[in-house]
């Protein structure tokens, strides 16, 4: 690239940093009341708050999961904290559908 001259100053082109995607883990936090769930924004990014079910979904960095679970369990209004299992599931649904389709055909004798 060539240098750009603006107002008698040479501006060097900057290198573009690659975008690093940080792993995020959902945590389901069950609270004793709906109002106390508002304080959970300090511990992670809020995703969903259920007024009727008294739980909140927050997202935290993958490296900080164990630390955040301990901090949340120490709070008075938190009943239970459970981890989301989306990364453990097989998300390739086309292969799963093909396998179940073959199993059904074998059972029917086709």
CSV table of C-alpha atoms in Angstrom, one decimal:
chain,number,residue,atom,x,y,z
A,1,UNK,CA,0.0,0.0,0.0
A,2,UNK,CA,1.1,3.5,-0.5
A,3,UNK,CA,1.3,6.1,2.2
A,4,UNK,CA,-1.3,8.8,2.3
A,5,UNK,CA,-0.3,12.4,2.7
A,6,UNK,CA,-2.7,14.7,4.6
A,7,UNK,CA,-1.8,18.2,5.7
A,8,UNK,CA,1.9,17.5,5.1
A,9,UNK,CA,1.8,14.4,7.4
A,10,UNK,CA,2.4,10.9,6.2
A,11,UNK,CA,-0.2,8.5,7.5
A,12,UNK,CA,1.0,4.9,7.5
A,13,UNK,CA,-1.6,2.2,6.8
A,14,UNK,CA,-2.6,0.2,9.8
A,15,UNK,CA,-2.8,-3.5,10.1
A,16,UNK,CA,-6.2,-4.9,10.7
A,17,UNK,CA,-6.4,-7.2,13.7
A,18,UNK,CA,-8.2,-10.5,13.2
A,19,UNK,CA,-11.6,-10.8,15.0
A,20,UNK,CA,-11.2,-13.3,17.8
A,21,UNK,CA,-14.5,-15.0,18.8
A,22,UNK,CA,-14.6,-15.5,22.6
A,23,UNK,CA,-16.5,-18.7,23.6
A,24,UNK,CA,-19.6,-17.9,25.5
A,25,UNK,CA,-21.5,-20.2,27.9
A,26,UNK,CA,-25.1,-19.8,29.0
A,27,UNK,CA,-25.9,-20.0,32.7
A,28,UNK,CA,-29.4,-20.5,34.0
A,29,UNK,CA,-29.7,-18.8,37.3
A,30,UNK,CA,-32.8,-19.7,39.4
A,31,UNK,CA,-33.7,-16.9,41.9
A,32,UNK,CA,-36.1,-16.6,44.8
A,33,UNK,CA,-37.8,-13.6,43.2
A,34,UNK,CA,-38.1,-11.8,39.9
A,35,UNK,CA,-36.8,-8.5,41.3
A,36,UNK,CA,-33.5,-9.9,42.6
A,37,UNK,CA,-32.7,-11.2,39.1
A,38,UNK,CA,-31.9,-7.6,38.0
A,39,UNK,CA,-28.6,-7.7,39.9
A,40,UNK,CA,-27.3,-10.5,37.7
A,41,UNK,CA,-26.1,-8.0,35.0
A,42,UNK,CA,-22.9,-7.6,37.1
A,43,UNK,CA,-21.9,-11.2,36.5
A,44,UNK,CA,-22.6,-11.6,32.8
A,45,UNK,CA,-24.6,-10.4,29.8
A,46,UNK,CA,-28.3,-10.9,30.3
A,47,UNK,CA,-30.0,-12.9,27.7
A,48,UNK,CA,-33.5,-13.6,29.1
A,49,UNK,CA,-35.4,-13.1,32.3
A,50,UNK,CA,-38.5,-15.2,33.1
A,51,UNK,CA,-40.9,-13.4,35.5
A,52,UNK,CA,-43.1,-16.4,36.0
A,53,UNK,CA,-40.3,-19.1,36.2
A,54,UNK,CA,-38.0,-17.0,38.4
A,55,UNK,CA,-34.9,-17.7,36.3
A,56,UNK,CA,-32.5,-15.7,34.2
A,57,UNK,CA,-30.3,-16.6,31.4
A,58,UNK,CA,-26.9,-14.9,31.4
A,59,UNK,CA,-23.9,-15.5,29.1
A,60,UNK,CA,-20.3,-15.5,30.5
A,61,UNK,CA,-16.9,-16.1,29.0
A,62,UNK,CA,-15.9,-19.7,28.8
A,63,UNK,CA,-12.7,-19.1,30.8
A,64,UNK,CA,-14.6,-17.6,33.7
A,65,UNK,CA,-17.5,-20.1,34.0
A,66,UNK,CA,-16.4,-21.9,37.2
A,67,UNK,CA,-15.5,-18.6,39.0
A,68,UNK,CA,-18.9,-17.0,38.0
A,69,UNK,CA,-20.8,-20.1,39.2
A,70,UNK,CA,-19.2,-19.9,42.6
A,71,UNK,CA,-19.9,-16.1,42.8
A,72,UNK,CA,-23.5,-16.7,41.9
A,73,UNK,CA,-24.0,-19.5,44.3
A,74,UNK,CA,-22.7,-17.3,47.1
A,75,UNK,CA,-25.6,-14.8,46.6
A,76,UNK,CA,-28.5,-15.0,49.0
A,77,UNK,CA,-31.3,-14.9,46.4
A,78,UNK,CA,-29.9,-17.6,44.1
A,79,UNK,CA,-31.4,-21.0,44.5
A,80,UNK,CA,-29.6,-22.9,41.8
A,81,UNK,CA,-27.2,-22.3,38.9
A,82,UNK,CA,-27.1,-24.7,35.9
A,83,UNK,CA,-24.9,-24.6,32.8
A,84,UNK,CA,-26.3,-24.7,29.2
A,85,UNK,CA,-25.5,-27.8,27.2
A,86,UNK,CA,-25.8,-26.4,23.7
A,87,UNK,CA,-22.1,-27.1,22.8
A,88,UNK,CA,-22.5,-30.7,23.8
A,89,UNK,CA,-25.3,-31.4,21.4
A,90,UNK,CA,-24.9,-32.6,17.8
A,91,UNK,CA,-26.3,-29.8,15.7
A,92,UNK,CA,-26.0,-31.6,12.3
A,93,UNK,CA,-29.7,-32.3,12.0
A,94,UNK,CA,-29.6,-33.6,8.4
A,95,UNK,CA,-27.5,-36.6,9.4
A,96,UNK,CA,-29.6,-37.3,12.4
A,97,UNK,CA,-32.8,-37.2,10.3
A,98,UNK,CA,-31.3,-39.5,7.7
A,99,UNK,CA,-30.3,-42.0,10.5
A,100,UNK,CA,-33.8,-42.0,12.1
A,101,UNK,CA,-35.4,-42.3,8.6
A,102,UNK,CA,-33.3,-45.4,7.9
A,103,UNK,CA,-34.2,-46.9,11.3
A,104,UNK,CA,-37.9,-46.4,10.6
A,105,UNK,CA,-37.7,-47.9,7.2
A,106,UNK,CA,-35.9,-51.0,8.6
A,107,UNK,CA,-38.6,-51.4,11.3
A,108,UNK,CA,-41.3,-51.3,8.6
A,109,UNK,CA,-39.4,-53.7,6.4
A,110,UNK,CA,-39.0,-51.4,3.4
